PDB file of C-alpha atoms and ligand atoms in Angstrom:
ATOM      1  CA  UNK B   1     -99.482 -50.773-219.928  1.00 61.00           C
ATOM      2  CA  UNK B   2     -98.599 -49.434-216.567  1.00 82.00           C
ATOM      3  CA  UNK B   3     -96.017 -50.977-215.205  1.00 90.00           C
ATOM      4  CA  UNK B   4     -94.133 -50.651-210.983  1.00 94.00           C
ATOM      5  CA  UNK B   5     -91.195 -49.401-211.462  1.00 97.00           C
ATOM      6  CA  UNK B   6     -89.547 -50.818-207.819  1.00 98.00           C
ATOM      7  CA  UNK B   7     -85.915 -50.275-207.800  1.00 98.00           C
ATOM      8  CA  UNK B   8     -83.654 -52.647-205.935  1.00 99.00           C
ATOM      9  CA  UNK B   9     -79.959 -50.417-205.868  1.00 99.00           C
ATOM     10  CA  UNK B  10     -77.582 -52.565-204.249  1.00 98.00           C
ATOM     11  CA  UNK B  11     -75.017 -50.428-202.103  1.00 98.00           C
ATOM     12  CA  UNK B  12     -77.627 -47.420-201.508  1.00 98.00           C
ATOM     13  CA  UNK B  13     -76.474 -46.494-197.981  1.00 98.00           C
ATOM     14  CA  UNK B  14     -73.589 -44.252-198.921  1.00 97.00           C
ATOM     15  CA  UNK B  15     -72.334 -42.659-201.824  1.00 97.00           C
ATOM     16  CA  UNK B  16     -73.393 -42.881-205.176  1.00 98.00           C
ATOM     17  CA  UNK B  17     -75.731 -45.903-204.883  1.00 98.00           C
ATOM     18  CA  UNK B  18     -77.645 -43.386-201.854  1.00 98.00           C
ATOM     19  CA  UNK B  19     -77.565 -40.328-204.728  1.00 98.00           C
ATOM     20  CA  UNK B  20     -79.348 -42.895-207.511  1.00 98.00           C
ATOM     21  CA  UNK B  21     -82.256 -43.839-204.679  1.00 98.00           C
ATOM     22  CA  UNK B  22     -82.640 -40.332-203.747  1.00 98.00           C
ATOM     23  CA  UNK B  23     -82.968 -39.162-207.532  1.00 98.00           C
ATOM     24  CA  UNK B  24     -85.525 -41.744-208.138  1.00 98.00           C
ATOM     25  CA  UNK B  25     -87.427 -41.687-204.873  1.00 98.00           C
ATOM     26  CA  UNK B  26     -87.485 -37.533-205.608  1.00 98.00           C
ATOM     27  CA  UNK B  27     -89.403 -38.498-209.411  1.00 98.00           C
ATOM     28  CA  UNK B  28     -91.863 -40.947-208.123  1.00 97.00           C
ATOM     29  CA  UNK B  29     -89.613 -44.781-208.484  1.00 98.00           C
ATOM     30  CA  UNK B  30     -90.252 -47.215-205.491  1.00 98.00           C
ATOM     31  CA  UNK B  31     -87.092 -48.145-204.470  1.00 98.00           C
ATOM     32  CA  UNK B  32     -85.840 -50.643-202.007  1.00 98.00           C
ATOM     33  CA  UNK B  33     -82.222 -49.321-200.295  1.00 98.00           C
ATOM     34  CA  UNK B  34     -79.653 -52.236-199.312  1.00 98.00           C
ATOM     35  CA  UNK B  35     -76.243 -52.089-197.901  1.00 98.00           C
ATOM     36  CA  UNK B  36     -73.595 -53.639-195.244  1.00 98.00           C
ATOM     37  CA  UNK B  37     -74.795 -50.926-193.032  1.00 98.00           C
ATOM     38  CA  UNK B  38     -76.885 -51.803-189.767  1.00 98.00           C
ATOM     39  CA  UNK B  39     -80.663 -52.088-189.821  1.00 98.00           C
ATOM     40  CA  UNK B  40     -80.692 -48.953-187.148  1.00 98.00           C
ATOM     41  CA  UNK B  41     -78.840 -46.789-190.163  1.00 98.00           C
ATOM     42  CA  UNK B  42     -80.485 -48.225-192.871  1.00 98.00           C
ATOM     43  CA  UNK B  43     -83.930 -47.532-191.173  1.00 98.00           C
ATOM     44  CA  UNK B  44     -82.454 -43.659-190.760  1.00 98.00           C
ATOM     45  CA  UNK B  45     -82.278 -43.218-193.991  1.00 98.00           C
ATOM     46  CA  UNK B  46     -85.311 -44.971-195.246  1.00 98.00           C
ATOM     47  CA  UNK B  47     -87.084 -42.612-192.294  1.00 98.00           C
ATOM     48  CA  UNK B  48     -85.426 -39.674-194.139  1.00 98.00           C
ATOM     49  CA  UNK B  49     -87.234 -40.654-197.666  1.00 98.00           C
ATOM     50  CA  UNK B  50     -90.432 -40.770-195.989  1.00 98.00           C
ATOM     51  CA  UNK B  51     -89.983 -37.410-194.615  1.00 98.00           C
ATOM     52  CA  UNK B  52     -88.563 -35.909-197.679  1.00 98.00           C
ATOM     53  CA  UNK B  53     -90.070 -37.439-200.721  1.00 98.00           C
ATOM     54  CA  UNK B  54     -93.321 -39.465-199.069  1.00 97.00           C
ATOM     55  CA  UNK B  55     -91.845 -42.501-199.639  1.00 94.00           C
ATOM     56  CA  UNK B  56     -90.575 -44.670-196.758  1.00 98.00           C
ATOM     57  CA  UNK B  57     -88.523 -47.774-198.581  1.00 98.00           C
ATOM     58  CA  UNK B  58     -87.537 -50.858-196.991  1.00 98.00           C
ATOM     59  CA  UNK B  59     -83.569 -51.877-195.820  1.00 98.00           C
ATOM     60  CA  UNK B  60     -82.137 -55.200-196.622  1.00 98.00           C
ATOM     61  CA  UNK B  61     -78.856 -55.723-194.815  1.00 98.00           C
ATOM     62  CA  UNK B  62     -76.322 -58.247-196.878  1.00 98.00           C
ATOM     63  CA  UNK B  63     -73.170 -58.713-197.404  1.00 98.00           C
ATOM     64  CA  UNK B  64     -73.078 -59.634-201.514  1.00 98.00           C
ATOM     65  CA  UNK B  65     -70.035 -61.840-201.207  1.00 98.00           C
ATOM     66  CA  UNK B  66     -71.946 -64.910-201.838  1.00 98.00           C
ATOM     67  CA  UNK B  67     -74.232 -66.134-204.295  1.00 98.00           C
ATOM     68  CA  UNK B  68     -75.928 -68.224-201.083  1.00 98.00           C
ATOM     69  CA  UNK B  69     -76.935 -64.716-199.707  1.00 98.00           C
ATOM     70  CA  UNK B  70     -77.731 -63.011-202.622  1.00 98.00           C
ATOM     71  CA  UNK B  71     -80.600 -65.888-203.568  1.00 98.00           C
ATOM     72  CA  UNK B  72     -81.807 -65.224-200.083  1.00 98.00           C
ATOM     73  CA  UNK B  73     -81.674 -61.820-200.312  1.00 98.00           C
ATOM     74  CA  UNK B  74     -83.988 -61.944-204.115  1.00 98.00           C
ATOM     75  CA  UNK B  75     -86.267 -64.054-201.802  1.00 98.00           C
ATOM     76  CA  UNK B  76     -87.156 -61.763-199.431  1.00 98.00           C
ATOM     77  CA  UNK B  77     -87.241 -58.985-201.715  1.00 98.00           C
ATOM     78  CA  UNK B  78     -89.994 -60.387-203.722  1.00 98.00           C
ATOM     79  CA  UNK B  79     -91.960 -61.745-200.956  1.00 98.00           C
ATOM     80  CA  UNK B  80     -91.697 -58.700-198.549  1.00 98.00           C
ATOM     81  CA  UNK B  81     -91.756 -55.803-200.968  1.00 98.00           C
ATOM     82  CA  UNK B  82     -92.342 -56.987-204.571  1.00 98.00           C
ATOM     83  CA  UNK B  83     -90.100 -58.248-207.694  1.00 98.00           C
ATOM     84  CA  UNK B  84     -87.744 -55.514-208.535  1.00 98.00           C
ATOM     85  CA  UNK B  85     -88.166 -53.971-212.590  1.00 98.00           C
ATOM     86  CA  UNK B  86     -85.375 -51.830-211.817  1.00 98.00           C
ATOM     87  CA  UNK B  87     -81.919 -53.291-210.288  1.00 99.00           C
ATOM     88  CA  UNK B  88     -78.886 -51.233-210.125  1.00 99.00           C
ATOM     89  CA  UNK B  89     -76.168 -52.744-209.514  1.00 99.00           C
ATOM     90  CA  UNK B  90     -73.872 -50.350-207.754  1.00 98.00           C
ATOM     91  CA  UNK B  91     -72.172 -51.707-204.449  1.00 98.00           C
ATOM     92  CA  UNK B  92     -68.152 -51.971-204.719  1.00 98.00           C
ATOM     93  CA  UNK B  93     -64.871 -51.779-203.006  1.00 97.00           C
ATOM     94  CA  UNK B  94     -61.998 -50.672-204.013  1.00 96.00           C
ATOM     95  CA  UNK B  95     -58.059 -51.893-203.165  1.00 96.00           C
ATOM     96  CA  UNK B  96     -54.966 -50.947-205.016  1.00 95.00           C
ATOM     97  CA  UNK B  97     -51.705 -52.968-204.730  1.00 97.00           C
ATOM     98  CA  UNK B  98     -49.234 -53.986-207.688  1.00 98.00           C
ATOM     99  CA  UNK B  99     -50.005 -57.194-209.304  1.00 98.00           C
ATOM    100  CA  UNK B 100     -47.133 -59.224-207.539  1.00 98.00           C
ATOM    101  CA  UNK B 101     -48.177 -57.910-204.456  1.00 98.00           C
ATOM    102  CA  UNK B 102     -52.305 -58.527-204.713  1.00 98.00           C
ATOM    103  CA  UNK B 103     -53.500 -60.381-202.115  1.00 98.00           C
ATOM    104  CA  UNK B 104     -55.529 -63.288-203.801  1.00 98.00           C
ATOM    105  CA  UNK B 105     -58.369 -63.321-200.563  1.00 98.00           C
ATOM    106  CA  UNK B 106     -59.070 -59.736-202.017  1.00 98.00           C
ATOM    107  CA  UNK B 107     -58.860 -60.628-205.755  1.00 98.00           C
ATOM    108  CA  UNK B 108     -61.908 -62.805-204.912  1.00 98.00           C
ATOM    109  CA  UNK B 109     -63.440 -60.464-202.777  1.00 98.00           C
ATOM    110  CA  UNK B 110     -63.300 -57.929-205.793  1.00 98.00           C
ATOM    111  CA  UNK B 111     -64.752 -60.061-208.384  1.00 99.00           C
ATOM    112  CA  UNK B 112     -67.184 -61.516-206.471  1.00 99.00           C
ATOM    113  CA  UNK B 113     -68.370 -57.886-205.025  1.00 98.00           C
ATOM    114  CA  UNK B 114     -68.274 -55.833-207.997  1.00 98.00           C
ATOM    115  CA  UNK B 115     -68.439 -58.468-210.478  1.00 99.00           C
ATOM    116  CA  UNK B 116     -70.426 -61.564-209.658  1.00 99.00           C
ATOM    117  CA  UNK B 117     -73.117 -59.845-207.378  1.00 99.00           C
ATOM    118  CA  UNK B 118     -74.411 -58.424-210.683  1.00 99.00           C
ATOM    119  CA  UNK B 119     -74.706 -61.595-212.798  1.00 99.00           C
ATOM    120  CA  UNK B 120     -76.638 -63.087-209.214  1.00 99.00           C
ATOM    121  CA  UNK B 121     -79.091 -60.462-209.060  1.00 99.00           C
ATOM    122  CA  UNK B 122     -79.959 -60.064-213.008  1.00 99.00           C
ATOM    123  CA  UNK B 123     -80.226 -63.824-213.246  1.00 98.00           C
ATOM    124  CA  UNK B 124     -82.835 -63.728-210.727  1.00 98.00           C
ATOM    125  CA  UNK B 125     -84.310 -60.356-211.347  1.00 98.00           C
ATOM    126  CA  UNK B 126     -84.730 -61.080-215.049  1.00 98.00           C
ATOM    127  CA  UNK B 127     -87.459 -63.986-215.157  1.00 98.00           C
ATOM    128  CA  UNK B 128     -90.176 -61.338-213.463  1.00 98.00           C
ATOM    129  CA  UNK B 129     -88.676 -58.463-215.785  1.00 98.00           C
ATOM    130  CA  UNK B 130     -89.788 -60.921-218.820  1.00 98.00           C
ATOM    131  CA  UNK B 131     -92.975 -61.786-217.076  1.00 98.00           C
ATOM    132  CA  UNK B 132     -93.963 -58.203-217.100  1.00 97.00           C
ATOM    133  CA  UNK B 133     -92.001 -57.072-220.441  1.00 98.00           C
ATOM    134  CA  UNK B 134     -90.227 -54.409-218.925  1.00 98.00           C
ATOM    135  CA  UNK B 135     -87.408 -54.048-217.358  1.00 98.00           C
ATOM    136  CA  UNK B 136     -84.318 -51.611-216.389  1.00 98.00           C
ATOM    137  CA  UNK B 137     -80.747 -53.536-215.730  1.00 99.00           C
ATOM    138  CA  UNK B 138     -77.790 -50.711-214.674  1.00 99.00           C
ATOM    139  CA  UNK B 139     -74.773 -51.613-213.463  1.00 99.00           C
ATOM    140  CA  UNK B 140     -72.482 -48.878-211.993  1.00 98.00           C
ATOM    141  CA  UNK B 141     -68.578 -49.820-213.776  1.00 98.00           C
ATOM    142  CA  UNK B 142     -66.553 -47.365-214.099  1.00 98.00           C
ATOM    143  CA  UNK B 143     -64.081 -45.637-216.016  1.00 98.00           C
ATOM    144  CA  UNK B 144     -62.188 -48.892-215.655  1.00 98.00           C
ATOM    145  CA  UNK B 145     -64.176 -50.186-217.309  1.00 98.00           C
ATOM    146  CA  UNK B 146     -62.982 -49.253-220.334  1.00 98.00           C
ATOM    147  CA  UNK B 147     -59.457 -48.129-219.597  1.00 98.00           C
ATOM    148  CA  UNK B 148     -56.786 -49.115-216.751  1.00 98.00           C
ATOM    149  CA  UNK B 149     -54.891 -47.264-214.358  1.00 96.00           C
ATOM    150  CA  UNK B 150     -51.900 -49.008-212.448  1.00 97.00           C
ATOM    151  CA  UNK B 151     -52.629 -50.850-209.215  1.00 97.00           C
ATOM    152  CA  UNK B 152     -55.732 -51.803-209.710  1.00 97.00           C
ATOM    153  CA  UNK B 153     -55.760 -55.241-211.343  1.00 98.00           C
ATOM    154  CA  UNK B 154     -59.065 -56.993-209.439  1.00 98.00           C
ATOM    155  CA  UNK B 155     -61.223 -53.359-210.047  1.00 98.00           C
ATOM    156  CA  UNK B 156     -60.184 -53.091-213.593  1.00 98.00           C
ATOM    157  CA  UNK B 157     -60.420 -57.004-214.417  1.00 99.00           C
ATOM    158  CA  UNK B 158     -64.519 -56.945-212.343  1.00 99.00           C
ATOM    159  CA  UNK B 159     -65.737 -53.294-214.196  1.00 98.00           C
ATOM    160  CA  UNK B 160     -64.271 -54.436-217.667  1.00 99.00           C
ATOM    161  CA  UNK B 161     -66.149 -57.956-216.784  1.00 99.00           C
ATOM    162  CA  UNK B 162     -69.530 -55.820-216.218  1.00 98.00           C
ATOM    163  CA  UNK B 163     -69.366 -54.178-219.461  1.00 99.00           C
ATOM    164  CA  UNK B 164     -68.950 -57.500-221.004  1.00 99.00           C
ATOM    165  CA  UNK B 165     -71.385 -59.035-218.911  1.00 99.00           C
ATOM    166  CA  UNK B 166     -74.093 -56.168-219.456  1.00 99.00           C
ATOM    167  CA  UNK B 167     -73.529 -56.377-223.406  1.00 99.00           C
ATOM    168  CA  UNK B 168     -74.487 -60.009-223.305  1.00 99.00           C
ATOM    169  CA  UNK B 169     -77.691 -59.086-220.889  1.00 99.00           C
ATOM    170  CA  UNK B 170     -78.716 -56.460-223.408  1.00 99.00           C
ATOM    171  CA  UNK B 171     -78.371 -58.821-226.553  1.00 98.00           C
ATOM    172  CA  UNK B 172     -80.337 -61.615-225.129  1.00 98.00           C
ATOM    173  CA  UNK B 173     -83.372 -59.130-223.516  1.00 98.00           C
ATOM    174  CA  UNK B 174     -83.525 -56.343-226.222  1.00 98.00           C
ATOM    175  CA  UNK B 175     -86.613 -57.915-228.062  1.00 98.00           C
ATOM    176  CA  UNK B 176     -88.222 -57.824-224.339  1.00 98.00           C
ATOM    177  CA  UNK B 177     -88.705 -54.140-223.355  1.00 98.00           C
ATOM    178  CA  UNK B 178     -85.548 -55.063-220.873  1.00 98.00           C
ATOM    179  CA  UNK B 179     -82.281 -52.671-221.412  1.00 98.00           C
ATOM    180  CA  UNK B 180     -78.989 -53.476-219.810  1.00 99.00           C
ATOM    181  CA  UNK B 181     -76.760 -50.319-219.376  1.00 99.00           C
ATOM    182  CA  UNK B 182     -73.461 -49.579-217.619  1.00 99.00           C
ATOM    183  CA  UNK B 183     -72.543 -46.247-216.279  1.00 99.00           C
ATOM    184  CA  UNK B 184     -69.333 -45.496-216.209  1.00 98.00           C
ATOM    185  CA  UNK B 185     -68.366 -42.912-213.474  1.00 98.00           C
ATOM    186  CA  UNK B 186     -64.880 -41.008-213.555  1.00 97.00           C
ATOM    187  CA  UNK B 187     -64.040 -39.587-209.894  1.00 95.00           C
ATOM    188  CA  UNK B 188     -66.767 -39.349-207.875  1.00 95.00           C
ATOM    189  CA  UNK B 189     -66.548 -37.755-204.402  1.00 91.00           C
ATOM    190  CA  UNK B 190     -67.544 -40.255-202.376  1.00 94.00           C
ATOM    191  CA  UNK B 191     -66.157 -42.584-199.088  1.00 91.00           C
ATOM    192  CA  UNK B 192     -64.940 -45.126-201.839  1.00 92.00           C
ATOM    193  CA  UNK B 193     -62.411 -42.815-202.798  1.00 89.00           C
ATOM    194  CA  UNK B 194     -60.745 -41.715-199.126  1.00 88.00           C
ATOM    195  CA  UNK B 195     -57.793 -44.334-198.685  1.00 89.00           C
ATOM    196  CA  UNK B 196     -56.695 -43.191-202.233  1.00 88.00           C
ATOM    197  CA  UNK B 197     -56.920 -39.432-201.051  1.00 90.00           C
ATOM    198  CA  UNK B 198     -55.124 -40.292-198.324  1.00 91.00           C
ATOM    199  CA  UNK B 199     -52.594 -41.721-200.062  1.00 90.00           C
ATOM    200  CA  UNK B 200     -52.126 -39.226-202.746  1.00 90.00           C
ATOM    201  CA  UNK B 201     -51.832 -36.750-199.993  1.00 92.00           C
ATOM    202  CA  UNK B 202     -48.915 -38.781-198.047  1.00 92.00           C
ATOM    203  CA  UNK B 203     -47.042 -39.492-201.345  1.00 91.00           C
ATOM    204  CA  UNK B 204     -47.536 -35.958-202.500  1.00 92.00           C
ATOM    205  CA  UNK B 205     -47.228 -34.375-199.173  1.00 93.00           C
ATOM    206  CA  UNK B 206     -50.376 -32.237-199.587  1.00 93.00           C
ATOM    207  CA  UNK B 207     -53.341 -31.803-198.044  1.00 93.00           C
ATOM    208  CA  UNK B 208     -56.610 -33.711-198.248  1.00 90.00           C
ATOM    209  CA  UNK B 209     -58.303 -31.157-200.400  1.00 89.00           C
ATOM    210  CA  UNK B 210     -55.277 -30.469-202.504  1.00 93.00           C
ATOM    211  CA  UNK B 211     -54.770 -34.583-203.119  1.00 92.00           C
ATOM    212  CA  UNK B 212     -58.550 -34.022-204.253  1.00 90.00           C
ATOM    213  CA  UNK B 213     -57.788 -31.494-207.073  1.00 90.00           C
ATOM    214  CA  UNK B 214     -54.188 -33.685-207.696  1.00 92.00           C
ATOM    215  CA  UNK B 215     -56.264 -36.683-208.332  1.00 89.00           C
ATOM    216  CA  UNK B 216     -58.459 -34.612-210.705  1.00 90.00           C
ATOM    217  CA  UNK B 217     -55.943 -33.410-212.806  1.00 90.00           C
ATOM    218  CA  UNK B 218     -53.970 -36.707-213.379  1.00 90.00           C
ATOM    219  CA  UNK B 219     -57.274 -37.862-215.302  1.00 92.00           C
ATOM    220  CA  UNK B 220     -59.536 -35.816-216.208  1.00 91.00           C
ATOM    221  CA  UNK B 221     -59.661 -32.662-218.422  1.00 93.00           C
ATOM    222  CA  UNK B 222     -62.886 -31.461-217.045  1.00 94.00           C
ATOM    223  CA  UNK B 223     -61.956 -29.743-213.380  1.00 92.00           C
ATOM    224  CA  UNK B 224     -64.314 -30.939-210.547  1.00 93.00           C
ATOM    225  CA  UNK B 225     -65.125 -34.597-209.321  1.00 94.00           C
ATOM    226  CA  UNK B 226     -68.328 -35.785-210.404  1.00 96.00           C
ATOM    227  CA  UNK B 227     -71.448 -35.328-208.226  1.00 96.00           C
ATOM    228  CA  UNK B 228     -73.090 -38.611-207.588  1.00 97.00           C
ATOM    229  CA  UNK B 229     -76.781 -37.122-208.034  1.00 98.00           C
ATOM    230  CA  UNK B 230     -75.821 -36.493-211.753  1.00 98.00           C
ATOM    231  CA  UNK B 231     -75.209 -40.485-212.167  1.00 98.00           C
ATOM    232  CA  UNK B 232     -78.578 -40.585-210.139  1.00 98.00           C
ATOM    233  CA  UNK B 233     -79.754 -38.513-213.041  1.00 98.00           C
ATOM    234  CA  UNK B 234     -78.173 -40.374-215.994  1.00 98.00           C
ATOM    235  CA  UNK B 235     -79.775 -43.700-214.027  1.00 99.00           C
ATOM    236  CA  UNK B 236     -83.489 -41.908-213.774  1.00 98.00           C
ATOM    237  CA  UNK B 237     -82.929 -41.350-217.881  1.00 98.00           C
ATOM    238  CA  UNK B 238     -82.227 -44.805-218.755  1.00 98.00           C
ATOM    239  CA  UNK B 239     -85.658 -45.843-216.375  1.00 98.00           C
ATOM    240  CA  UNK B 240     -87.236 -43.651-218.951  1.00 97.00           C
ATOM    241  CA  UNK B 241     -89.377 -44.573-222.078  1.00 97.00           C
ATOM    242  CA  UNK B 242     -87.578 -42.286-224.065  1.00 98.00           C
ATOM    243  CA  UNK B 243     -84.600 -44.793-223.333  1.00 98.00           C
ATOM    244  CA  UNK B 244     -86.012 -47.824-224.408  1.00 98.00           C
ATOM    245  CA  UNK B 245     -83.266 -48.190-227.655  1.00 98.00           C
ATOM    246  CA  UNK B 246     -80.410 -47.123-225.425  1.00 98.00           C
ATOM    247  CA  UNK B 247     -79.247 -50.966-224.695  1.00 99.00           C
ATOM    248  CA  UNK B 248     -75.789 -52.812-224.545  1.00 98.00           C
ATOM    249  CA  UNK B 249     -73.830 -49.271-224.194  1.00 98.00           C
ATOM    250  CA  UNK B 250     -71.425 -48.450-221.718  1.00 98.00           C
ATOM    251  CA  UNK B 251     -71.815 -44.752-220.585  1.00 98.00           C
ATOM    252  CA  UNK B 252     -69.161 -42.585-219.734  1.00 98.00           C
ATOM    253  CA  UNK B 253     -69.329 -39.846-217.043  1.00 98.00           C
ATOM    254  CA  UNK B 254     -65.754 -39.156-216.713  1.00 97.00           C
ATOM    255  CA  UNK B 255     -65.217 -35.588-217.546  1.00 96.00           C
ATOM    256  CA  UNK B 256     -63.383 -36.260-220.154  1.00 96.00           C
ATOM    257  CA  UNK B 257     -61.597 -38.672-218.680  1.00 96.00           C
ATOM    258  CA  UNK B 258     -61.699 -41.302-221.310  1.00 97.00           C
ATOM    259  CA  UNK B 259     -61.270 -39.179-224.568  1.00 96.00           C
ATOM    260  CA  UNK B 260     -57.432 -39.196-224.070  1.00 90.00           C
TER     261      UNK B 260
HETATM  262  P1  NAD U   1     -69.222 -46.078-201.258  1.00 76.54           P
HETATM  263  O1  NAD U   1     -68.093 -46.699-200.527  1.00 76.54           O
HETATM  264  O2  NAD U   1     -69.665 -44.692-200.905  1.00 76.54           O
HETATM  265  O3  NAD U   1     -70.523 -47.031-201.175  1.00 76.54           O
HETATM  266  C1  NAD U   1     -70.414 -48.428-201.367  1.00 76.54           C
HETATM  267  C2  NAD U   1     -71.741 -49.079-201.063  1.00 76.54           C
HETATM  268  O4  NAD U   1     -71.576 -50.480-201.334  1.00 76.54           O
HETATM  269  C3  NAD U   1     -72.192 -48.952-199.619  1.00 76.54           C
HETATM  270  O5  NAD U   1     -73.594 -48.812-199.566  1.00 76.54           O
HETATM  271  C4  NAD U   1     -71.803 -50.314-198.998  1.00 76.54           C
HETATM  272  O6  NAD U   1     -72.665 -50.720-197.946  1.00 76.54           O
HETATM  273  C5  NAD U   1     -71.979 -51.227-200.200  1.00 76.54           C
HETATM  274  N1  NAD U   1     -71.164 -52.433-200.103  1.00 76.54           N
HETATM  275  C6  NAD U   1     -69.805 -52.526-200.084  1.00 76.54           C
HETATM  276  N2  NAD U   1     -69.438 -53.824-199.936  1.00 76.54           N
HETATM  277  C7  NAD U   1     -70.579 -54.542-199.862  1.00 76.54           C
HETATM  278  C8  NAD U   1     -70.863 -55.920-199.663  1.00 76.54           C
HETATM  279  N3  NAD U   1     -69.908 -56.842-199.498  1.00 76.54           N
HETATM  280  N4  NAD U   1     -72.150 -56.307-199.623  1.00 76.54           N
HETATM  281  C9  NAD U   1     -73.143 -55.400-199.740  1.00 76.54           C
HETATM  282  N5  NAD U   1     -72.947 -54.080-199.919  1.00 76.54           N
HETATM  283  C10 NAD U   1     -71.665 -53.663-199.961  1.00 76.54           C
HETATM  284  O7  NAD U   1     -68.809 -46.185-202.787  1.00 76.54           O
HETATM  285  P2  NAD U   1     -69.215 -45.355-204.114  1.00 76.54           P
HETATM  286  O8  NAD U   1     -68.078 -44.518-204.504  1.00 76.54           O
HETATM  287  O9  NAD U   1     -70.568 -44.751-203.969  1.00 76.54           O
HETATM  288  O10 NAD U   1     -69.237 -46.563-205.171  1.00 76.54           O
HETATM  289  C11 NAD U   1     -70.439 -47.092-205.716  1.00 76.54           C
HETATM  290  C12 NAD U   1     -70.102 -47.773-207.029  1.00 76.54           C
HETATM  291  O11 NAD U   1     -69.593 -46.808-207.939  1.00 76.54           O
HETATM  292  C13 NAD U   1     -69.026 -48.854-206.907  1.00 76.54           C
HETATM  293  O12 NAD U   1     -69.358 -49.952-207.729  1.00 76.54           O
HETATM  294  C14 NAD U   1     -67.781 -48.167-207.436  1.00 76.54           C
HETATM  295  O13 NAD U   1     -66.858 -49.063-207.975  1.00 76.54           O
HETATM  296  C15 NAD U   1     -68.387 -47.278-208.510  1.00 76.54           C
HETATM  297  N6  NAD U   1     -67.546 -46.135-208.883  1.00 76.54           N
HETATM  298  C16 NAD U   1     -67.149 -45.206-207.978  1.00 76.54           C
HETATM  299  C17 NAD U   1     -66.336 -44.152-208.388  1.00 76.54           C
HETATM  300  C18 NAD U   1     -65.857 -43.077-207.438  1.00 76.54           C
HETATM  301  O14 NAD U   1     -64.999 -42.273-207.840  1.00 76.54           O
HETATM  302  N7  NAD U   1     -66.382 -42.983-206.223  1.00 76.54           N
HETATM  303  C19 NAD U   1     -65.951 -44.050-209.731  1.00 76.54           C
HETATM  304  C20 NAD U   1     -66.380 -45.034-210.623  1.00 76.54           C
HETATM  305  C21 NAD U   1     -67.191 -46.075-210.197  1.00 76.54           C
END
């Protein structure tokens, strides 16, 4: 059975959710790009598949705070472009702040974001993915997922809730040609990571690029960040047939990071 593989990958304007749309766009996935970012950029870069890879996918601007928006957001999707097989759920912020000091407006905003925005979508995505008996669920955690680093109480508490989360997707779907995978990136250059650059470089009085390599080596054994286009790789893998009994797992890409 042939089936569409149309990829919704929230956060795809920037960063690594933009590398994982590229990767599959360049092997022959539909995908559909979403972001906070204007129509005008989002159309840019849809306008720049086209030219590069022959496909020209549509933009949905919203802002994933709220379940309201994300139902809306499903709606359109499947009545404009299709129901998704594929959803990646990437988009995140970041904000670092000791416990005591956390402001609670952006404890919400955290969950709800990186968190919450992936139950939404997979709860709606999944009834079509069952219809058709294939699916791909991948949500983009993180190293803290499955380990902690100080300051970041909301991020850590939101990417150890998607592993959980995703383990409970993949139990409940496995026996439906659906997997439910989390890839778990170490430092990744990308804009996610510039206030904490910048503030490694103040604390540590170095430059940008050296707070780069400082930030490197207080993690991770392997010596460069890591590109986004190889998550966009890993993510094109787990589309694959050959992946089909990789469910449930959380998937390190850390450099090392996480065999301390
Ligand atoms: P980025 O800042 O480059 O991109 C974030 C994307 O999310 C953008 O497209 C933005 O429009 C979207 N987004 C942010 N808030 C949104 C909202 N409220 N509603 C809708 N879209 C929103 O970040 P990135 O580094 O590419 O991060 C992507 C994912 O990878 C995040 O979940 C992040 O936690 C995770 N991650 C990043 C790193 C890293 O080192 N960069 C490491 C591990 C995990």
């Amino acid at each position: 059975m042939s089936v569409r593989k149309l990829a919704l990958i929230t956060g795809s304007t920037s960063g690594i959710g933009l590398a994982i749309a590229e990767v599959f766009a360049r092997n022959g996935l539909e995908v559909i790009l979403h972001g906070l970012e204007s129509i005008q950029e989002g159309e840019a870069i849809a306008q720049r598949f086209d030219t590069e890879f022959g496909h020209r996918p549509h933009y949905f601007q919203t802002d994933i705070s709220q379940p309201e928006a994300i139902e809306r957001l499903m709606e359109r999707i499947n009545e404009e472009v299709g129901a998704p097989t594929v959803v990646v759920n990437n988009a995140g912020i970041q904000f670092t702040s000791p416990v005591q000091d956390f402001p609670p407006q952006t404890w919400d905003k955290i969950i709800a974001i990186n968190l919450s925005a992936a139950f939404h979508t997979s709860r709606l995505a999944l009834p079509a993915m069952i219809d058709q008996g294939w699916g791909r669920i991948i949500n983009i955690s993180s190293v803290h997922g499955l380990v902690a680093s100080v300051n970041k109480a909301a991020y850590c508490a939101a990417k150890h809730g998607l592993v959980g989360f995703t383990r409970v997707t993949a139990l409940e779907n496995a026996a439906k040609g659906i997997t439910a995978n989390c890839i778990c990136p170490g430092w990744t250059d990308t804009p996610l990571l510039v206030d904490q650059l910048k503030e490694f470089a103040e604390q540590n009085n170095t430059s940008f690029e050296e707070a780069k390599r400082g930030l490197i080596n207080a993690k991770a054994p392997y010596p460069e960040f890591v590109a986004p286009a190889e998550i966009g790789e890993l993510a094109l893998f787990l589309c694959s047939d050959a992946a089909k009994a990789i469910t449930g797992t959380a998937l390190p890409i850390d450099g090392g990071w996480t065999a301390h």
